[in-house]
Amino acid sequence: MMTMRGFLVGLCLLISMPSGVIAAQAVGGRKPPPPGNRYLFVVENSSSMQARDEAVQEALFDLVHSGARGQMESGDTFGVWTFNSTVDTRFPMQTWDSANRLNLSARVNIFLRNQGYKRRSRLDAVVADVHTVAKSVDQLTVFFLLDGLDRMAGTPFDSEINDMFKDLSQGAARSKAPILMGLRAEKGEFTAYSVVPSGEQLTLPPLPRRIPPSQPVVKVNQTAIAATPPRRVAPIIMTRDGSTTDPEALTARPAPPESQGGQAPATRSVDQPSSQAPVQPAEKSPQPVPSPGTNGLLAKVTAGIPTPVPQSRSNVIRTNRTDTGLAGKGMATNLNVVRVIKTTAPVVETPPNPPEPASSPEPIVPPVVPPAVSSTV
């Protein structure tokens, strides 16, 4: 609540201003107020209120300065009326602004001080005028500062309000303070009320907060700001020789030509059934005949080597192994060769023949040379 010292400071500021300047600021050349909530402050200035002048001015200053106890927002509009036997509505409508609230509060109090106190009050007459204003706006909040000695008429809550006046009027008169009453009107009808001693908080329901005006929609040329799709960057491919290959060039590389002779490029071969006739295994090679000069020694040595048995078709094992390695080491190899052919018959790997025990070589007996026969008798 604004203190009396603050009220007097604001009042002194406005007293120092010429009255013509104040009137020009109030009514001269003002634009229509922006849309907002409507507030009205109604002050009784009958002769019975003269003893409460200081408390009335302080209460009105506090209501305007605090924005109706925190209900007003910047851009809301308000007016000030006074009434006794007649209603005075000369004070122009003001736009409340939190940055200018001290100046507004002091201006309102100067207007009230110039009104004076006289005659008796007619509460029913001012309520009728308030009802007329309420019918012209969507919503209206009214604050009354009065003595509570007159009876309320013209609202759905007359009985309740008069009971509150009866309870509070005597205490307000002793303390030389006004009674604060609030009325809420929506679409021309009074919908809520509250009556409290001056200085206490009213219990009127809060108004919904105003929605700020929407910003104008600016149409933008979509074709002008259409973003071009980003260019796709292909990955860099490194070849085995360390050079960088352009992916686009790789995608445009032609297919490899066919090899000479109309054959397809070399690929992994798959054994196919052969249409040729199976090759018969080679016949057994004849045993070498020892020369007479060896005296049968070579024949005896080779006799211990087993003779290879010709393999049948089912015993043929496909292999890529050759015996050239053994031959290169100077080892004796079997020269009997069996050709490996492709066949559709299942290949069964036969277990190897158990090695035959090596026969001990027979002792070499030197040939017996017959004694020479003498040709002489």
Short mmCIF file of C-alpha atoms in Angstrom, two decimals:
data_model
loop_
_atom_site.label_atom_id
_atom_site.label_comp_id
_atom_site.label_asym_id
_atom_site.label_seq_id
_atom_site.Cartn_x
_atom_site.Cartn_y
_atom_site.Cartn_z
CA MET A 1 0.00 0.00 0.00
CA MET A 2 1.24 3.47 -0.84
CA THR A 3 2.21 5.38 2.30
CA MET A 4 1.03 8.87 3.12
CA ARG A 5 4.51 10.20 2.45
CA GLY A 6 4.51 8.80 -1.08
CA PHE A 7 1.08 10.22 -1.68
CA LEU A 8 2.19 13.69 -0.57
CA VAL A 9 5.28 13.54 -2.80
CA GLY A 10 3.17 12.79 -5.85
CA LEU A 11 0.69 15.44 -4.89
CA CYS A 12 3.42 18.08 -4.60
CA LEU A 13 4.70 17.19 -8.06
CA LEU A 14 1.33 17.88 -9.64
CA ILE A 15 0.66 21.00 -7.61
CA SER A 16 3.77 22.56 -9.13
CA MET A 17 2.39 21.98 -12.65
CA PRO A 18 0.05 24.53 -14.24
CA SER A 19 -3.58 23.47 -14.35
CA GLY A 20 -3.73 24.14 -18.09
CA VAL A 21 -0.95 21.64 -18.72
CA ILE A 22 -2.77 18.97 -16.69
CA ALA A 23 -6.01 19.52 -18.59
CA ALA A 24 -4.19 19.41 -21.93
CA GLN A 25 -2.56 16.09 -21.00
CA ALA A 26 -5.91 14.69 -19.92
CA VAL A 27 -8.13 15.64 -22.83
CA GLY A 28 -6.11 17.25 -25.57
CA GLY A 29 -5.32 15.26 -28.69
CA ARG A 30 -5.41 11.76 -27.14
CA LYS A 31 -5.75 8.76 -29.41
CA PRO A 32 -8.35 6.09 -28.68
CA PRO A 33 -7.01 3.79 -25.96
CA PRO A 34 -5.87 0.33 -26.92
CA PRO A 35 -8.25 -2.52 -26.14
CA GLY A 36 -8.00 -3.72 -22.54
CA ASN A 37 -9.95 -4.26 -19.35
CA ARG A 38 -12.17 -1.41 -18.07
CA TYR A 39 -11.98 -0.06 -14.51
CA LEU A 40 -14.00 2.66 -12.78
CA PHE A 41 -13.29 4.36 -9.42
CA VAL A 42 -16.39 5.89 -7.78
CA VAL A 43 -15.82 8.14 -4.71
CA GLU A 44 -18.57 9.49 -2.48
CA ASN A 45 -18.04 13.22 -1.76
CA SER A 46 -21.07 13.87 0.42
CA SER A 47 -20.79 16.05 3.53
CA SER A 48 -20.51 12.96 5.77
CA MET A 49 -17.23 12.04 4.03
CA GLN A 50 -15.45 15.32 4.79
CA ALA A 51 -14.01 14.00 8.06
CA ARG A 52 -12.49 11.10 6.13
CA ASP A 53 -10.84 13.25 3.43
CA GLU A 54 -7.26 12.25 4.21
CA ALA A 55 -8.05 8.51 4.32
CA VAL A 56 -10.14 8.76 1.14
CA GLN A 57 -7.36 10.46 -0.83
CA GLU A 58 -4.77 7.97 0.41
CA ALA A 59 -7.02 4.98 -0.46
CA LEU A 60 -7.71 6.31 -3.97
CA PHE A 61 -4.03 7.03 -4.56
CA ASP A 62 -3.14 3.49 -3.51
CA LEU A 63 -5.78 1.91 -5.75
CA VAL A 64 -4.53 3.70 -8.86
CA HIS A 65 -0.84 3.36 -8.04
CA SER A 66 -1.09 -0.40 -7.34
CA GLY A 67 -3.18 -1.04 -10.44
CA ALA A 68 -6.28 -2.04 -8.47
CA ARG A 69 -4.22 -4.18 -6.13
CA GLY A 70 -2.40 -5.91 -8.98
CA GLN A 71 -5.36 -6.55 -11.28
CA MET A 72 -4.59 -3.86 -13.89
CA GLU A 73 -2.15 -4.30 -16.74
CA SER A 74 -0.47 -1.73 -18.91
CA GLY A 75 -2.97 -0.71 -21.56
CA ASP A 76 -6.06 -1.07 -19.35
CA THR A 77 -8.28 2.00 -19.12
CA PHE A 78 -9.93 3.58 -16.08
CA GLY A 79 -12.16 6.51 -15.12
CA VAL A 80 -12.94 8.41 -11.90
CA TRP A 81 -16.43 9.52 -10.80
CA THR A 82 -17.61 11.37 -7.72
CA PHE A 83 -21.16 11.39 -6.40
CA ASN A 84 -23.36 12.92 -3.71
CA SER A 85 -26.88 13.82 -4.76
CA THR A 86 -25.58 14.02 -8.34
CA VAL A 87 -22.93 12.17 -10.33
CA ASP A 88 -19.83 13.96 -11.68
CA THR A 89 -18.16 12.16 -14.64
CA ARG A 90 -15.95 14.98 -15.93
CA PHE A 91 -12.63 13.27 -15.30
CA PRO A 92 -11.44 11.92 -18.67
CA MET A 93 -10.66 8.26 -19.20
CA GLN A 94 -7.00 7.35 -18.64
CA THR A 95 -4.79 4.52 -19.90
CA TRP A 96 -2.97 2.84 -17.06
CA ASP A 97 0.76 2.29 -17.47
CA SER A 98 3.03 0.81 -14.84
CA ALA A 99 5.85 3.15 -15.88
CA ASN A 100 3.62 6.24 -15.37
CA ARG A 101 1.55 5.11 -12.40
CA LEU A 102 2.91 7.74 -9.97
CA ASN A 103 1.90 10.59 -12.26
CA LEU A 104 -1.52 9.05 -12.84
CA SER A 105 -2.16 8.57 -9.11
CA ALA A 106 -1.24 12.17 -8.26
CA ARG A 107 -3.41 13.52 -11.07
CA VAL A 108 -6.44 11.62 -9.76
CA ASN A 109 -5.95 12.99 -6.25
CA ILE A 110 -5.76 16.59 -7.48
CA PHE A 111 -9.10 16.09 -9.23
CA LEU A 112 -10.65 14.69 -6.04
CA ARG A 113 -9.30 17.54 -3.89
CA ASN A 114 -10.91 20.11 -6.18
CA GLN A 115 -14.33 18.42 -5.90
CA GLY A 116 -14.96 19.19 -2.22
CA TYR A 117 -17.63 17.58 0.03
CA LYS A 118 -21.25 18.70 0.10
CA ARG A 119 -24.87 17.55 0.19
CA ARG A 120 -26.08 14.04 0.93
CA SER A 121 -25.41 10.88 -1.10
CA ARG A 122 -27.64 8.92 -3.45
CA LEU A 123 -26.08 5.52 -3.96
CA ASP A 124 -28.97 4.21 -6.05
CA ALA A 125 -28.48 6.97 -8.67
CA VAL A 126 -24.79 6.28 -9.24
CA VAL A 127 -25.38 2.49 -9.37
CA ALA A 128 -27.94 3.05 -12.13
CA ASP A 129 -25.38 5.06 -14.16
CA VAL A 130 -22.75 2.37 -13.60
CA HIS A 131 -25.18 -0.27 -14.85
CA THR A 132 -25.72 1.76 -18.03
CA VAL A 133 -21.96 1.85 -18.71
CA ALA A 134 -21.64 -1.88 -17.99
CA LYS A 135 -24.11 -2.67 -20.75
CA SER A 136 -21.87 -0.99 -23.34
CA VAL A 137 -18.72 -3.04 -22.64
CA ASP A 138 -17.89 -6.71 -22.30
CA GLN A 139 -16.67 -6.44 -18.71
CA LEU A 140 -16.29 -3.70 -16.11
CA THR A 141 -14.76 -3.64 -12.62
CA VAL A 142 -15.97 -0.87 -10.27
CA PHE A 143 -14.39 0.22 -6.94
CA PHE A 144 -16.49 2.31 -4.52
CA LEU A 145 -15.16 4.42 -1.61
CA LEU A 146 -18.18 5.34 0.58
CA ASP A 147 -19.42 5.60 4.17
CA GLY A 148 -21.92 2.68 4.03
CA LEU A 149 -24.77 4.74 5.51
CA ASP A 150 -26.90 4.62 2.35
CA ARG A 151 -28.65 1.48 1.15
CA MET A 152 -27.61 -0.45 -1.96
CA ALA A 153 -30.18 -0.95 -4.75
CA GLY A 154 -29.95 -2.18 -8.34
CA THR A 155 -27.80 -5.36 -8.03
CA PRO A 156 -28.56 -9.06 -7.44
CA PHE A 157 -26.62 -8.78 -4.14
CA ASP A 158 -28.44 -5.83 -2.50
CA SER A 159 -29.39 -7.75 0.65
CA GLU A 160 -25.88 -9.14 1.24
CA ILE A 161 -24.23 -5.80 0.58
CA ASN A 162 -26.57 -3.93 2.95
CA ASP A 163 -25.78 -6.43 5.69
CA MET A 164 -22.08 -5.80 5.20
CA PHE A 165 -22.67 -2.03 5.33
CA LYS A 166 -24.44 -2.43 8.66
CA ASP A 167 -21.55 -4.42 10.12
CA LEU A 168 -18.76 -2.13 8.90
CA SER A 169 -20.20 1.40 8.91
CA GLN A 170 -19.85 2.11 12.62
CA GLY A 171 -16.25 0.94 12.79
CA ALA A 172 -15.37 2.94 9.65
CA ALA A 173 -16.92 6.07 11.15
CA ARG A 174 -14.88 5.73 14.35
CA SER A 175 -11.63 5.23 12.42
CA LYS A 176 -12.52 7.99 9.94
CA ALA A 177 -11.92 5.65 7.04
CA PRO A 178 -14.08 4.75 4.04
CA ILE A 179 -15.55 1.35 3.19
CA LEU A 180 -14.22 -0.31 0.01
CA MET A 181 -16.74 -2.13 -2.21
CA GLY A 182 -16.06 -3.89 -5.50
CA LEU A 183 -18.53 -4.87 -8.24
CA ARG A 184 -17.84 -6.98 -11.31
CA ALA A 185 -20.09 -6.70 -14.38
CA GLU A 186 -19.90 -8.90 -17.47
CA LYS A 187 -21.99 -8.34 -20.59
CA GLY A 188 -24.15 -5.78 -18.77
CA GLU A 189 -24.90 -7.87 -15.66
CA PHE A 190 -23.37 -7.71 -12.19
CA THR A 191 -21.74 -11.05 -11.48
CA ALA A 192 -19.65 -10.60 -8.29
CA TYR A 193 -19.20 -8.28 -5.32
CA SER A 194 -16.91 -7.77 -2.32
CA VAL A 195 -17.13 -5.39 0.69
CA VAL A 196 -14.15 -4.84 3.06
CA PRO A 197 -12.73 -2.09 5.27
CA SER A 198 -10.45 0.33 3.46
CA GLY A 199 -6.92 -1.05 3.20
CA GLU A 200 -7.90 -4.73 2.98
CA GLN A 201 -7.84 -6.92 -0.12
CA LEU A 202 -11.03 -7.46 -2.12
CA THR A 203 -12.07 -10.99 -3.03
CA LEU A 204 -13.25 -10.37 -6.59
CA PRO A 205 -12.32 -13.16 -9.01
CA PRO A 206 -9.34 -12.19 -11.14
CA LEU A 207 -9.88 -11.32 -14.76
CA PRO A 208 -8.28 -13.45 -17.47
CA ARG A 209 -5.02 -12.11 -18.75
CA ARG A 210 -5.15 -10.37 -22.08
CA ILE A 211 -3.74 -12.21 -25.06
CA PRO A 212 -1.22 -9.99 -26.86
CA PRO A 213 -2.20 -9.13 -30.43
CA SER A 214 -0.86 -11.59 -32.92
CA GLN A 215 1.87 -10.44 -35.22
CA PRO A 216 0.91 -10.00 -38.88
CA VAL A 217 1.76 -12.98 -41.00
CA VAL A 218 4.36 -12.10 -43.62
CA LYS A 219 3.99 -14.10 -46.79
CA VAL A 220 7.32 -15.16 -48.18
CA ASN A 221 7.91 -16.15 -51.76
CA GLN A 222 8.59 -19.84 -51.47
CA THR A 223 10.33 -20.04 -54.84
CA ALA A 224 12.76 -17.32 -53.83
CA ILE A 225 13.97 -19.10 -50.73
CA ALA A 226 13.78 -22.66 -52.00
CA ALA A 227 17.09 -24.22 -51.10
CA THR A 228 18.87 -26.25 -53.76
CA PRO A 229 19.55 -29.82 -52.67
CA PRO A 230 23.17 -30.34 -51.63
CA ARG A 231 25.42 -32.08 -54.12
CA ARG A 232 26.05 -35.64 -53.19
CA VAL A 233 29.71 -36.29 -52.49
CA ALA A 234 30.81 -39.81 -53.30
CA PRO A 235 33.40 -41.52 -51.10
CA ILE A 236 37.03 -41.66 -52.17
CA ILE A 237 38.24 -45.12 -53.18
CA MET A 238 41.91 -46.00 -52.83
CA THR A 239 43.33 -48.56 -55.24
CA ARG A 240 46.04 -51.03 -54.45
CA ASP A 241 48.70 -48.96 -56.16
CA GLY A 242 47.90 -46.03 -53.79
CA SER A 243 46.17 -43.83 -56.36
CA THR A 244 42.80 -42.20 -55.80
CA THR A 245 39.98 -43.40 -57.97
CA ASP A 246 37.06 -41.20 -58.96
CA PRO A 247 33.84 -43.04 -58.01
CA GLU A 248 32.00 -41.50 -60.95
CA ALA A 249 34.59 -42.91 -63.30
CA LEU A 250 34.20 -46.30 -61.68
CA THR A 251 30.48 -46.27 -62.23
CA ALA A 252 30.97 -45.47 -65.93
CA ARG A 253 33.63 -48.19 -66.51
CA PRO A 254 32.53 -50.61 -69.31
CA ALA A 255 32.21 -54.32 -68.73
CA PRO A 256 35.37 -56.38 -69.41
CA PRO A 257 35.50 -57.90 -72.94
CA GLU A 258 35.24 -61.60 -73.50
CA SER A 259 38.45 -63.58 -73.78
CA GLN A 260 39.73 -64.84 -77.09
CA GLY A 261 38.24 -67.94 -78.53
CA GLY A 262 34.74 -67.04 -77.29
CA GLN A 263 35.48 -68.34 -73.80
CA ALA A 264 34.29 -66.57 -70.64
CA PRO A 265 36.83 -65.08 -68.27
CA ALA A 266 38.48 -67.46 -65.89
CA THR A 267 36.34 -68.17 -62.90
CA ARG A 268 36.23 -70.75 -60.18
CA SER A 269 35.63 -74.06 -61.88
CA VAL A 270 33.06 -76.57 -60.82
CA ASP A 271 33.52 -80.20 -61.75
CA GLN A 272 30.94 -81.28 -64.30
CA PRO A 273 30.22 -84.81 -65.46
CA SER A 274 32.49 -85.81 -68.30
CA SER A 275 31.00 -87.04 -71.55
CA GLN A 276 34.19 -88.80 -72.60
CA ALA A 277 34.70 -92.50 -72.16
CA PRO A 278 36.62 -93.45 -69.03
CA VAL A 279 40.28 -94.09 -69.59
CA GLN A 280 41.40 -97.53 -68.64
CA PRO A 281 44.31 -97.73 -66.24
CA ALA A 282 47.67 -98.28 -67.83
CA GLU A 283 48.88 -101.81 -68.16
CA LYS A 284 51.50 -103.16 -65.85
CA SER A 285 54.94 -102.29 -67.05
CA PRO A 286 57.20 -105.26 -67.60
CA GLN A 287 59.87 -105.82 -65.06
CA PRO A 288 63.31 -104.80 -66.21
CA VAL A 289 65.50 -107.67 -67.22
CA PRO A 290 68.86 -107.62 -65.58
CA SER A 291 71.79 -107.71 -67.85
CA PRO A 292 74.12 -110.65 -67.65
CA GLY A 293 76.86 -108.44 -66.25
CA THR A 294 74.99 -107.81 -63.06
CA ASN A 295 74.91 -111.49 -62.28
CA GLY A 296 71.30 -111.29 -61.05
CA LEU A 297 72.14 -108.71 -58.33
CA LEU A 298 69.67 -106.03 -59.54
CA ALA A 299 66.96 -108.63 -59.92
CA LYS A 300 67.34 -109.66 -56.32
CA VAL A 301 67.22 -106.05 -55.05
CA THR A 302 64.11 -105.08 -56.97
CA ALA A 303 62.38 -108.29 -56.06
CA GLY A 304 61.68 -106.93 -52.59
CA ILE A 305 59.79 -103.83 -53.88
CA PRO A 306 56.03 -104.47 -54.06
CA THR A 307 54.46 -104.20 -57.44
CA PRO A 308 51.77 -101.42 -57.62
CA VAL A 309 48.27 -102.69 -58.09
CA PRO A 310 46.25 -100.96 -60.85
CA GLN A 311 43.45 -98.91 -59.35
CA SER A 312 39.89 -99.19 -60.50
CA ARG A 313 37.52 -96.25 -61.24
CA SER A 314 36.20 -96.28 -57.68
CA ASN A 315 39.74 -96.07 -56.25
CA VAL A 316 40.82 -93.05 -58.23
CA ILE A 317 41.40 -90.04 -55.96
CA ARG A 318 41.44 -86.58 -57.53
CA THR A 319 44.48 -84.70 -56.45
CA ASN A 320 46.78 -82.02 -57.73
CA ARG A 321 49.85 -83.48 -56.02
CA THR A 322 52.74 -84.62 -58.14
CA ASP A 323 55.83 -86.62 -57.28
CA THR A 324 58.20 -84.18 -58.85
CA GLY A 325 59.41 -83.14 -55.45
CA LEU A 326 60.59 -86.61 -54.60
CA ALA A 327 62.20 -87.00 -57.93
CA GLY A 328 64.03 -83.75 -57.47
CA LYS A 329 65.57 -85.07 -54.26
CA GLY A 330 67.12 -88.05 -56.01
CA MET A 331 64.72 -90.57 -54.52
CA ALA A 332 63.46 -93.51 -56.50
CA THR A 333 59.81 -93.11 -57.48
CA ASN A 334 57.30 -95.38 -59.04
CA LEU A 335 56.92 -94.44 -62.68
CA ASN A 336 53.60 -96.12 -63.08
CA VAL A 337 51.18 -93.20 -63.81
CA VAL A 338 47.44 -93.36 -63.53
CA ARG A 339 45.49 -90.52 -65.20
CA VAL A 340 42.90 -88.82 -63.02
CA ILE A 341 39.72 -88.32 -64.92
CA LYS A 342 36.40 -86.61 -64.18
CA THR A 343 33.59 -89.02 -63.60
CA THR A 344 30.08 -88.96 -62.25
CA ALA A 345 30.70 -92.01 -60.09
CA PRO A 346 31.12 -91.31 -56.39
CA VAL A 347 34.66 -91.09 -55.28
CA VAL A 348 35.46 -93.26 -52.32
CA GLU A 349 38.73 -92.84 -50.63
CA THR A 350 40.10 -96.31 -49.94
CA PRO A 351 42.32 -96.82 -46.96
CA PRO A 352 45.96 -97.16 -47.82
CA ASN A 353 47.37 -100.65 -48.08
CA PRO A 354 49.36 -101.64 -45.03
CA PRO A 355 53.04 -101.54 -45.73
CA GLU A 356 54.58 -104.91 -46.39
CA PRO A 357 57.42 -105.85 -44.14
CA ALA A 358 60.67 -105.11 -45.78
CA SER A 359 62.46 -108.28 -46.62
CA SER A 360 66.00 -108.49 -45.50
CA PRO A 361 68.30 -108.44 -48.44
CA GLU A 362 69.89 -111.73 -49.20
CA PRO A 363 73.58 -111.88 -48.67
CA ILE A 364 75.52 -111.34 -51.81
CA VAL A 365 77.49 -114.47 -52.54
CA PRO A 366 80.38 -113.95 -54.84
CA PRO A 367 80.14 -116.08 -57.88
CA VAL A 368 82.04 -119.31 -57.77
CA VAL A 369 84.61 -119.39 -60.47
CA PRO A 370 85.27 -122.91 -61.58
CA PRO A 371 88.87 -123.86 -61.60
CA ALA A 372 90.57 -123.62 -64.88
CA VAL A 373 90.96 -126.91 -66.64
CA SER A 374 94.31 -127.49 -68.10
CA SER A 375 94.24 -128.43 -71.66
CA THR A 376 97.42 -130.39 -71.39
CA VAL A 377 97.25 -133.94 -70.48
#
